[in-house]
């Protein structure tokens, strides 16, 4: 029996890759959650907010609102994301970017509101 070290790969299986299940979202917003520390804004995390178009994982239904765990990796011009929990998301259209405070992010999570609507409400009040 041949032993393969961590630095080697068995060439017979090197082209084999498991394609993990993904959730496809529309109207995707990358939300930078920031807070002040010693008078300076710091980014706590980036999360996704979007609406389910198709879900291969069978966790969500069409049109469900998704607010992800923190983004670990983004690729393919920021249209594919892997979160800290290991979930994979794909944006079906152009991604928007918003910055929210920690309190505004909590409001977004509790109400499932769109992050842009939270900013509008904040500045209108």
PDB file of C-alpha atoms in Angstrom:
ATOM      1  CA  UNK A   1       0.000   0.000   0.000  1.00  0.00           C
ATOM      2  CA  UNK A   2       1.443   3.332  -1.050  1.00  0.00           C
ATOM      3  CA  UNK A   3       1.391   6.173   1.457  1.00  0.00           C
ATOM      4  CA  UNK A   4       0.604   9.653   0.106  1.00  0.00           C
ATOM      5  CA  UNK A   5       1.933  12.556   2.126  1.00  0.00           C
ATOM      6  CA  UNK A   6      -0.028  15.761   2.693  1.00  0.00           C
ATOM      7  CA  UNK A   7       2.016  17.495  -0.002  1.00  0.00           C
ATOM      8  CA  UNK A   8       1.270  14.880  -2.677  1.00  0.00           C
ATOM      9  CA  UNK A   9      -1.925  14.059  -4.474  1.00  0.00           C
ATOM     10  CA  UNK A  10      -2.902  10.852  -6.174  1.00  0.00           C
ATOM     11  CA  UNK A  11      -2.952  11.739  -9.889  1.00  0.00           C
ATOM     12  CA  UNK A  12      -5.810   9.320 -10.486  1.00  0.00           C
ATOM     13  CA  UNK A  13      -8.087  11.595  -8.429  1.00  0.00           C
ATOM     14  CA  UNK A  14      -6.450  14.996  -8.929  1.00  0.00           C
ATOM     15  CA  UNK A  15      -9.009  16.162 -11.506  1.00  0.00           C
ATOM     16  CA  UNK A  16     -11.940  15.094  -9.355  1.00  0.00           C
ATOM     17  CA  UNK A  17     -13.632  17.946  -7.555  1.00  0.00           C
ATOM     18  CA  UNK A  18     -16.875  17.879  -5.614  1.00  0.00           C
ATOM     19  CA  UNK A  19     -19.189  20.682  -6.689  1.00  0.00           C
ATOM     20  CA  UNK A  20     -20.897  21.813  -3.502  1.00  0.00           C
ATOM     21  CA  UNK A  21     -24.518  22.890  -3.395  1.00  0.00           C
ATOM     22  CA  UNK A  22     -25.159  26.616  -3.695  1.00  0.00           C
ATOM     23  CA  UNK A  23     -27.872  29.127  -3.008  1.00  0.00           C
ATOM     24  CA  UNK A  24     -28.510  31.600  -5.830  1.00  0.00           C
ATOM     25  CA  UNK A  25     -29.558  35.084  -4.740  1.00  0.00           C
ATOM     26  CA  UNK A  26     -30.900  38.175  -6.487  1.00  0.00           C
ATOM     27  CA  UNK A  27     -30.800  41.808  -5.312  1.00  0.00           C
ATOM     28  CA  UNK A  28     -27.647  40.967  -3.364  1.00  0.00           C
ATOM     29  CA  UNK A  29     -26.073  43.518  -1.044  1.00  0.00           C
ATOM     30  CA  UNK A  30     -22.718  43.064   0.642  1.00  0.00           C
ATOM     31  CA  UNK A  31     -23.161  44.701   4.035  1.00  0.00           C
ATOM     32  CA  UNK A  32     -20.041  45.957   5.813  1.00  0.00           C
ATOM     33  CA  UNK A  33     -20.845  46.013   9.516  1.00  0.00           C
ATOM     34  CA  UNK A  34     -18.777  48.666  11.265  1.00  0.00           C
ATOM     35  CA  UNK A  35     -18.488  50.052  14.762  1.00  0.00           C
ATOM     36  CA  UNK A  36     -16.451  52.744  16.468  1.00  0.00           C
ATOM     37  CA  UNK A  37     -13.465  51.820  18.575  1.00  0.00           C
ATOM     38  CA  UNK A  38     -11.500  54.650  20.154  1.00  0.00           C
ATOM     39  CA  UNK A  39     -13.184  57.086  17.767  1.00  0.00           C
ATOM     40  CA  UNK A  40     -12.147  55.080  14.717  1.00  0.00           C
ATOM     41  CA  UNK A  41     -14.479  53.047  12.486  1.00  0.00           C
ATOM     42  CA  UNK A  42     -13.504  49.395  12.226  1.00  0.00           C
ATOM     43  CA  UNK A  43     -15.118  46.723  10.085  1.00  0.00           C
ATOM     44  CA  UNK A  44     -16.496  43.895  12.178  1.00  0.00           C
ATOM     45  CA  UNK A  45     -17.624  41.695   9.284  1.00  0.00           C
ATOM     46  CA  UNK A  46     -19.109  41.598   5.816  1.00  0.00           C
ATOM     47  CA  UNK A  47     -22.366  39.690   5.334  1.00  0.00           C
ATOM     48  CA  UNK A  48     -24.745  39.103   2.435  1.00  0.00           C
ATOM     49  CA  UNK A  49     -28.349  40.196   2.198  1.00  0.00           C
ATOM     50  CA  UNK A  50     -30.431  38.925  -0.721  1.00  0.00           C
ATOM     51  CA  UNK A  51     -33.513  37.108  -1.943  1.00  0.00           C
ATOM     52  CA  UNK A  52     -33.443  33.436  -2.877  1.00  0.00           C
ATOM     53  CA  UNK A  53     -33.835  32.712  -6.565  1.00  0.00           C
ATOM     54  CA  UNK A  54     -32.850  29.020  -6.422  1.00  0.00           C
ATOM     55  CA  UNK A  55     -31.563  26.870  -3.579  1.00  0.00           C
ATOM     56  CA  UNK A  56     -29.779  23.591  -4.248  1.00  0.00           C
ATOM     57  CA  UNK A  57     -29.303  23.022  -0.495  1.00  0.00           C
ATOM     58  CA  UNK A  58     -33.074  22.839   0.131  1.00  0.00           C
ATOM     59  CA  UNK A  59     -32.725  25.142   3.169  1.00  0.00           C
ATOM     60  CA  UNK A  60     -34.648  28.043   1.629  1.00  0.00           C
ATOM     61  CA  UNK A  61     -37.722  28.646  -0.492  1.00  0.00           C
ATOM     62  CA  UNK A  62     -37.950  30.962  -3.489  1.00  0.00           C
ATOM     63  CA  UNK A  63     -38.100  34.632  -2.377  1.00  0.00           C
ATOM     64  CA  UNK A  64     -36.863  33.927   1.171  1.00  0.00           C
ATOM     65  CA  UNK A  65     -34.650  36.648   2.635  1.00  0.00           C
ATOM     66  CA  UNK A  66     -31.094  35.512   3.372  1.00  0.00           C
ATOM     67  CA  UNK A  67     -28.740  37.277   5.762  1.00  0.00           C
ATOM     68  CA  UNK A  68     -25.566  35.237   5.755  1.00  0.00           C
ATOM     69  CA  UNK A  69     -22.901  34.553   8.298  1.00  0.00           C
ATOM     70  CA  UNK A  70     -19.675  36.556   7.723  1.00  0.00           C
ATOM     71  CA  UNK A  71     -18.142  36.250   4.263  1.00  0.00           C
ATOM     72  CA  UNK A  72     -14.858  34.330   4.245  1.00  0.00           C
ATOM     73  CA  UNK A  73     -14.094  34.289   0.512  1.00  0.00           C
ATOM     74  CA  UNK A  74     -15.466  36.138  -2.486  1.00  0.00           C
ATOM     75  CA  UNK A  75     -14.510  35.282  -6.040  1.00  0.00           C
ATOM     76  CA  UNK A  76     -15.477  35.606  -9.665  1.00  0.00           C
ATOM     77  CA  UNK A  77     -15.648  39.430  -9.483  1.00  0.00           C
ATOM     78  CA  UNK A  78     -17.565  39.300  -6.188  1.00  0.00           C
ATOM     79  CA  UNK A  79     -20.440  37.204  -7.497  1.00  0.00           C
ATOM     80  CA  UNK A  80     -19.574  33.981  -5.629  1.00  0.00           C
ATOM     81  CA  UNK A  81     -19.233  33.866  -1.864  1.00  0.00           C
ATOM     82  CA  UNK A  82     -18.308  31.334   0.807  1.00  0.00           C
ATOM     83  CA  UNK A  83     -19.319  32.229   4.343  1.00  0.00           C
ATOM     84  CA  UNK A  84     -17.749  31.361   7.663  1.00  0.00           C
ATOM     85  CA  UNK A  85     -20.392  28.656   8.152  1.00  0.00           C
ATOM     86  CA  UNK A  86     -19.333  27.069   4.840  1.00  0.00           C
ATOM     87  CA  UNK A  87     -22.405  28.060   2.845  1.00  0.00           C
ATOM     88  CA  UNK A  88     -21.909  29.017  -0.786  1.00  0.00           C
ATOM     89  CA  UNK A  89     -23.890  31.793  -2.434  1.00  0.00           C
ATOM     90  CA  UNK A  90     -23.967  33.023  -6.023  1.00  0.00           C
ATOM     91  CA  UNK A  91     -25.340  36.422  -7.036  1.00  0.00           C
ATOM     92  CA  UNK A  92     -27.593  36.327 -10.090  1.00  0.00           C
ATOM     93  CA  UNK A  93     -27.089  40.022 -10.792  1.00  0.00           C
ATOM     94  CA  UNK A  94     -24.807  42.937  -9.907  1.00  0.00           C
ATOM     95  CA  UNK A  95     -23.896  43.229  -6.240  1.00  0.00           C
ATOM     96  CA  UNK A  96     -24.483  46.431  -4.251  1.00  0.00           C
ATOM     97  CA  UNK A  97     -22.438  47.556  -1.245  1.00  0.00           C
ATOM     98  CA  UNK A  98     -23.695  49.203   1.942  1.00  0.00           C
ATOM     99  CA  UNK A  99     -22.084  50.069   5.266  1.00  0.00           C
ATOM    100  CA  UNK A 100     -24.159  49.736   8.445  1.00  0.00           C
ATOM    101  CA  UNK A 101     -23.384  50.285  12.101  1.00  0.00           C
ATOM    102  CA  UNK A 102     -23.674  47.347  14.452  1.00  0.00           C
ATOM    103  CA  UNK A 103     -27.046  48.626  15.725  1.00  0.00           C
ATOM    104  CA  UNK A 104     -28.398  49.058  12.192  1.00  0.00           C
ATOM    105  CA  UNK A 105     -27.200  45.542  11.316  1.00  0.00           C
ATOM    106  CA  UNK A 106     -29.100  44.164  14.347  1.00  0.00           C
ATOM    107  CA  UNK A 107     -32.224  45.994  13.159  1.00  0.00           C
ATOM    108  CA  UNK A 108     -31.751  44.485   9.684  1.00  0.00           C
ATOM    109  CA  UNK A 109     -31.470  40.970  11.161  1.00  0.00           C
ATOM    110  CA  UNK A 110     -34.481  41.395  13.453  1.00  0.00           C
ATOM    111  CA  UNK A 111     -36.799  42.868  10.812  1.00  0.00           C
ATOM    112  CA  UNK A 112     -35.322  41.239   7.649  1.00  0.00           C
ATOM    113  CA  UNK A 113     -35.404  44.700   6.084  1.00  0.00           C
ATOM    114  CA  UNK A 114     -33.332  45.549   3.065  1.00  0.00           C
ATOM    115  CA  UNK A 115     -30.130  47.338   4.202  1.00  0.00           C
ATOM    116  CA  UNK A 116     -30.804  50.249   1.824  1.00  0.00           C
ATOM    117  CA  UNK A 117     -34.218  50.761   3.452  1.00  0.00           C
ATOM    118  CA  UNK A 118     -32.572  50.870   6.886  1.00  0.00           C
ATOM    119  CA  UNK A 119     -30.269  53.655   5.677  1.00  0.00           C
ATOM    120  CA  UNK A 120     -33.193  55.564   4.168  1.00  0.00           C
ATOM    121  CA  UNK A 121     -35.201  55.317   7.410  1.00  0.00           C
ATOM    122  CA  UNK A 122     -32.179  56.427   9.424  1.00  0.00           C
ATOM    123  CA  UNK A 123     -31.564  59.521   7.354  1.00  0.00           C
ATOM    124  CA  UNK A 124     -35.249  60.485   7.087  1.00  0.00           C
ATOM    125  CA  UNK A 125     -35.783  60.412  10.851  1.00  0.00           C
TER     126      UNK A 125
END
